[in-house]
Short mmCIF file of C-alpha atoms in Angstrom, two decimals:
data_model
loop_
_atom_site.label_atom_id
_atom_site.label_comp_id
_atom_site.label_asym_id
_atom_site.label_seq_id
_atom_site.Cartn_x
_atom_site.Cartn_y
_atom_site.Cartn_z
CA ILE A 1 -7.92 -6.56 3.77
CA ALA A 2 -11.66 -7.22 3.85
CA ASN A 3 -12.31 -3.80 5.39
CA SER A 4 -10.67 -2.04 2.43
CA ALA A 5 -13.35 -3.15 -0.07
CA GLU A 6 -15.45 0.02 0.22
CA PHE A 7 -12.37 2.23 -0.11
CA ILE A 8 -11.17 0.36 -3.21
CA GLN A 9 -14.66 0.50 -4.70
CA ASP A 10 -14.80 4.28 -4.20
CA ILE A 11 -11.34 4.74 -5.74
CA GLU A 12 -12.42 2.68 -8.76
CA SER A 13 -15.66 4.71 -9.04
CA TYR A 14 -13.57 7.88 -9.11
CA TYR A 15 -11.49 6.34 -11.92
CA SER A 16 -14.63 5.37 -13.86
CA LYS A 17 -15.97 8.93 -13.66
CA ASN A 18 -12.71 10.77 -14.35
CA GLY A 19 -10.51 8.40 -16.38
CA TYR A 20 -7.61 8.64 -13.92
CA TYR A 21 -6.84 7.90 -10.29
CA PRO A 22 -6.61 10.74 -7.75
CA ASN A 23 -3.12 12.12 -7.16
CA SER A 24 -3.58 12.11 -3.40
CA LEU A 25 -6.13 11.15 -0.78
CA GLN A 26 -4.59 13.11 2.11
CA ALA A 27 -7.04 15.12 4.19
CA ALA A 28 -7.55 16.30 7.74
CA TRP A 29 -10.21 13.66 8.45
CA LYS A 30 -10.02 10.06 7.39
CA ASP A 31 -13.29 8.62 6.11
CA TYR A 32 -12.18 5.02 5.66
CA TYR A 33 -11.19 3.02 8.71
CA PRO A 34 -9.52 -0.37 8.83
CA ASP A 35 -11.54 -1.20 11.97
CA VAL A 36 -8.82 -3.59 13.09
CA VAL A 37 -7.04 -3.18 16.43
CA GLY A 38 -3.48 -1.97 15.85
CA ILE A 39 -4.05 -0.70 12.30
CA GLU A 40 -4.52 3.05 12.40
CA LYS A 41 -5.32 3.86 8.79
CA PHE A 42 -5.04 3.04 5.12
CA HIS A 43 -2.45 4.85 3.01
CA TYR A 44 -2.88 5.64 -0.69
CA ALA A 45 -0.07 6.29 -3.15
CA LYS A 46 -0.60 6.87 -6.87
CA TYR A 47 1.97 5.08 -9.00
CA GLU A 48 2.10 5.61 -12.77
CA ASP A 49 -1.33 4.54 -14.11
CA THR A 50 -2.32 2.68 -10.95
CA TYR A 51 -2.11 3.04 -7.18
CA ASN A 52 -1.07 1.22 -4.04
CA LEU A 53 -3.37 1.04 -1.04
CA PHE A 54 -1.55 -0.18 2.06
CA PHE A 55 -1.45 -0.43 5.82
CA GLU A 56 1.15 -1.43 8.38
CA GLN A 57 0.37 -4.74 10.06
CA PRO A 58 1.52 -4.89 13.71
CA ARG A 59 4.04 -7.63 14.49
CA PHE A 60 4.06 -9.51 17.77
CA PHE A 61 7.05 -9.20 20.09
CA PHE A 62 8.51 -12.64 19.36
CA ASP A 63 7.38 -12.80 15.74
CA ASN A 64 10.21 -11.59 13.45
CA TRP A 65 11.71 -9.22 16.01
CA GLY A 66 12.36 -5.78 14.49
CA THR A 67 10.39 -6.49 11.32
CA ARG A 68 7.83 -4.04 9.99
CA GLU A 69 5.16 -5.58 7.77
CA PHE A 70 3.25 -3.60 5.15
CA VAL A 71 0.26 -5.14 3.37
CA VAL A 72 -0.20 -3.65 -0.12
CA TYR A 73 -2.98 -3.77 -2.71
CA ASN A 74 -2.33 -2.98 -6.37
CA LYS A 75 -5.00 -3.84 -8.94
CA GLN A 76 -2.40 -4.23 -11.70
CA ASP A 77 0.07 -6.13 -9.49
CA LYS A 78 2.64 -3.32 -9.82
CA HIS A 79 3.28 -3.26 -6.07
CA ILE A 80 5.71 -0.60 -4.87
CA MET A 81 6.63 -0.36 -1.19
CA LEU A 82 9.76 1.71 -0.71
CA SER A 83 11.71 1.99 2.52
CA HIS A 84 12.66 5.67 1.98
CA THR A 85 10.60 8.67 0.83
CA SER A 86 13.65 10.17 -0.90
CA TRP A 87 13.80 7.21 -3.28
CA ILE A 88 10.51 8.37 -4.81
CA LEU A 89 12.24 11.63 -5.73
CA ILE A 90 15.50 10.23 -7.06
CA PHE A 91 14.72 6.80 -8.55
CA THR A 92 13.29 6.12 -11.99
CA PRO A 93 10.24 3.81 -12.09
CA GLU A 94 12.55 0.98 -13.15
CA GLN A 95 14.87 1.61 -10.19
CA MET A 96 11.90 1.70 -7.82
CA GLN A 97 10.80 -1.73 -9.04
CA THR A 98 14.21 -3.29 -8.34
CA ASN A 99 15.39 -1.32 -5.26
CA GLN A 100 12.48 -1.13 -2.83
CA GLY A 101 14.37 -1.91 0.38
CA TRP A 102 12.31 -4.79 1.77
CA TYR A 103 14.04 -8.06 2.57
CA GLU A 104 11.14 -10.41 1.86
CA PHE A 105 7.67 -10.38 0.32
CA HIS A 106 4.82 -12.86 0.10
CA ASP A 107 1.61 -13.20 -1.84
CA VAL A 108 -1.65 -13.12 0.07
CA PRO A 109 -4.55 -15.44 -0.79
CA ASN A 110 -6.59 -12.32 -1.66
CA THR A 111 -6.09 -11.27 -5.29
CA HIS A 112 -3.76 -8.29 -5.91
CA TRP A 113 -2.47 -8.18 -2.30
CA LYS A 114 1.10 -8.79 -1.11
CA TYR A 115 2.92 -8.19 2.14
CA PHE A 116 6.44 -6.83 2.48
CA TRP A 117 8.90 -7.20 5.37
CA PHE A 118 11.34 -4.43 6.26
CA ASP A 119 13.95 -4.41 9.01
#
Protein backbone atom coordinates (compact mmCIF):
# COMPACT_ATOMS: atom_id res chain seq x y z
CA ILE A 1 0.00 0.00 0.00
CA ALA A 2 2.77 2.42 0.96
CA ASN A 3 4.56 1.80 -2.34
CA SER A 4 1.52 2.96 -4.32
CA ALA A 5 1.74 6.57 -3.09
CA GLU A 6 3.75 7.85 -6.07
CA PHE A 7 1.43 6.09 -8.54
CA ILE A 8 -1.68 7.55 -6.88
CA GLN A 9 -0.08 11.00 -6.78
CA ASP A 10 0.67 10.82 -10.52
CA ILE A 11 -2.89 9.67 -11.30
CA GLU A 12 -4.27 12.58 -9.27
CA SER A 13 -1.89 15.00 -11.04
CA TYR A 14 -3.23 13.75 -14.37
CA TYR A 15 -6.77 14.41 -13.10
CA SER A 16 -5.81 17.93 -11.95
CA LYS A 17 -4.39 18.78 -15.39
CA ASN A 18 -7.12 17.16 -17.50
CA GLY A 19 -10.29 17.14 -15.38
CA TYR A 20 -10.78 13.38 -15.77
CA TYR A 21 -8.99 10.14 -14.97
CA PRO A 22 -7.23 8.18 -17.73
CA ASN A 23 -9.31 5.45 -19.37
CA SER A 24 -6.47 2.95 -19.19
CA LEU A 25 -2.91 2.68 -17.94
CA GLN A 26 -1.96 -0.44 -19.91
CA ALA A 27 1.41 -0.30 -21.65
CA ALA A 28 4.26 -2.57 -22.67
CA TRP A 29 6.48 -1.40 -19.80
CA LYS A 30 5.33 -0.84 -16.26
CA ASP A 31 6.78 2.26 -14.61
CA TYR A 32 5.36 1.76 -11.12
CA TYR A 33 6.51 -1.23 -9.11
CA PRO A 34 5.06 -2.53 -5.86
CA ASP A 35 8.59 -3.54 -4.76
CA VAL A 36 7.12 -6.26 -2.56
CA VAL A 37 8.07 -9.92 -3.00
CA GLY A 38 5.15 -11.83 -4.50
CA ILE A 39 3.30 -8.78 -5.85
CA GLU A 40 4.03 -8.43 -9.54
CA LYS A 41 2.28 -5.18 -10.41
CA PHE A 42 -0.45 -2.67 -9.75
CA HIS A 43 -3.63 -2.77 -11.83
CA TYR A 44 -5.71 0.29 -12.71
CA ALA A 45 -9.38 0.26 -13.66
CA LYS A 46 -11.42 3.40 -14.32
CA TYR A 47 -14.89 3.22 -12.82
CA GLU A 48 -17.45 5.96 -13.49
CA ASP A 49 -15.90 9.22 -12.19
CA THR A 50 -13.21 7.47 -10.15
CA TYR A 51 -10.82 4.53 -10.40
CA ASN A 52 -9.65 1.45 -8.56
CA LEU A 53 -5.96 0.75 -8.09
CA PHE A 54 -5.34 -2.80 -6.92
CA PHE A 55 -2.93 -5.68 -6.55
CA GLU A 56 -3.22 -9.34 -5.67
CA GLN A 57 -1.80 -10.16 -2.26
CA PRO A 58 -0.23 -13.65 -2.07
CA ARG A 59 -1.80 -15.99 0.49
CA PHE A 60 0.22 -18.50 2.46
CA PHE A 61 -0.42 -22.21 2.00
CA PHE A 62 -2.27 -22.74 5.29
CA ASP A 63 -3.87 -19.29 5.41
CA ASN A 64 -7.39 -19.44 3.90
CA TRP A 65 -6.59 -22.28 1.51
CA GLY A 66 -7.81 -21.49 -2.02
CA THR A 67 -8.52 -17.84 -1.26
CA ARG A 68 -7.31 -15.08 -3.55
CA GLU A 69 -6.94 -11.68 -1.88
CA PHE A 70 -7.11 -8.40 -3.79
CA VAL A 71 -6.21 -5.13 -2.08
CA VAL A 72 -8.08 -2.18 -3.64
CA TYR A 73 -7.76 1.60 -3.39
CA ASN A 74 -10.61 3.91 -4.35
CA LYS A 75 -10.42 7.59 -3.38
CA GLN A 76 -14.22 7.89 -3.30
CA ASP A 77 -14.73 4.55 -1.52
CA LYS A 78 -16.62 3.15 -4.54
CA HIS A 79 -14.59 -0.06 -4.52
CA ILE A 80 -15.37 -2.50 -7.32
CA MET A 81 -13.58 -5.84 -7.51
CA LEU A 82 -15.40 -8.24 -9.80
CA SER A 83 -14.67 -11.93 -10.13
CA HIS A 84 -15.43 -12.06 -13.89
CA THR A 85 -14.42 -9.75 -16.75
CA SER A 86 -17.71 -10.45 -18.55
CA TRP A 87 -19.66 -8.87 -15.69
CA ILE A 88 -18.14 -5.50 -16.63
CA LEU A 89 -19.77 -5.88 -20.05
CA ILE A 90 -23.19 -7.11 -18.97
CA PHE A 91 -23.89 -5.57 -15.54
CA THR A 92 -25.18 -2.07 -14.87
CA PRO A 93 -23.18 -0.03 -12.32
CA GLU A 94 -25.82 -0.86 -9.72
CA GLN A 95 -25.51 -4.60 -10.43
CA MET A 96 -21.73 -4.37 -10.21
CA GLN A 97 -22.02 -2.83 -6.74
CA THR A 98 -24.20 -5.66 -5.43
CA ASN A 99 -22.86 -8.70 -7.38
CA GLN A 100 -19.07 -8.55 -7.27
CA GLY A 101 -18.39 -12.22 -6.52
CA TRP A 102 -16.17 -11.97 -3.44
CA TYR A 103 -17.19 -13.81 -0.29
CA GLU A 104 -15.71 -11.41 2.25
CA PHE A 105 -14.16 -7.94 2.44
CA HIS A 106 -12.40 -5.95 5.13
CA ASP A 107 -11.35 -2.37 5.67
CA VAL A 108 -7.65 -1.62 5.91
CA PRO A 109 -6.27 0.90 8.43
CA ASN A 110 -5.09 2.99 5.45
CA THR A 111 -7.79 5.39 4.24
CA HIS A 112 -9.68 4.38 1.06
CA TRP A 113 -8.22 0.84 0.97
CA LYS A 114 -10.12 -2.45 1.34
CA TYR A 115 -9.25 -6.07 0.70
CA PHE A 116 -11.53 -8.63 -0.92
CA TRP A 117 -11.45 -12.44 -0.65
CA PHE A 118 -12.42 -14.65 -3.57
CA ASP A 119 -12.53 -18.44 -3.70
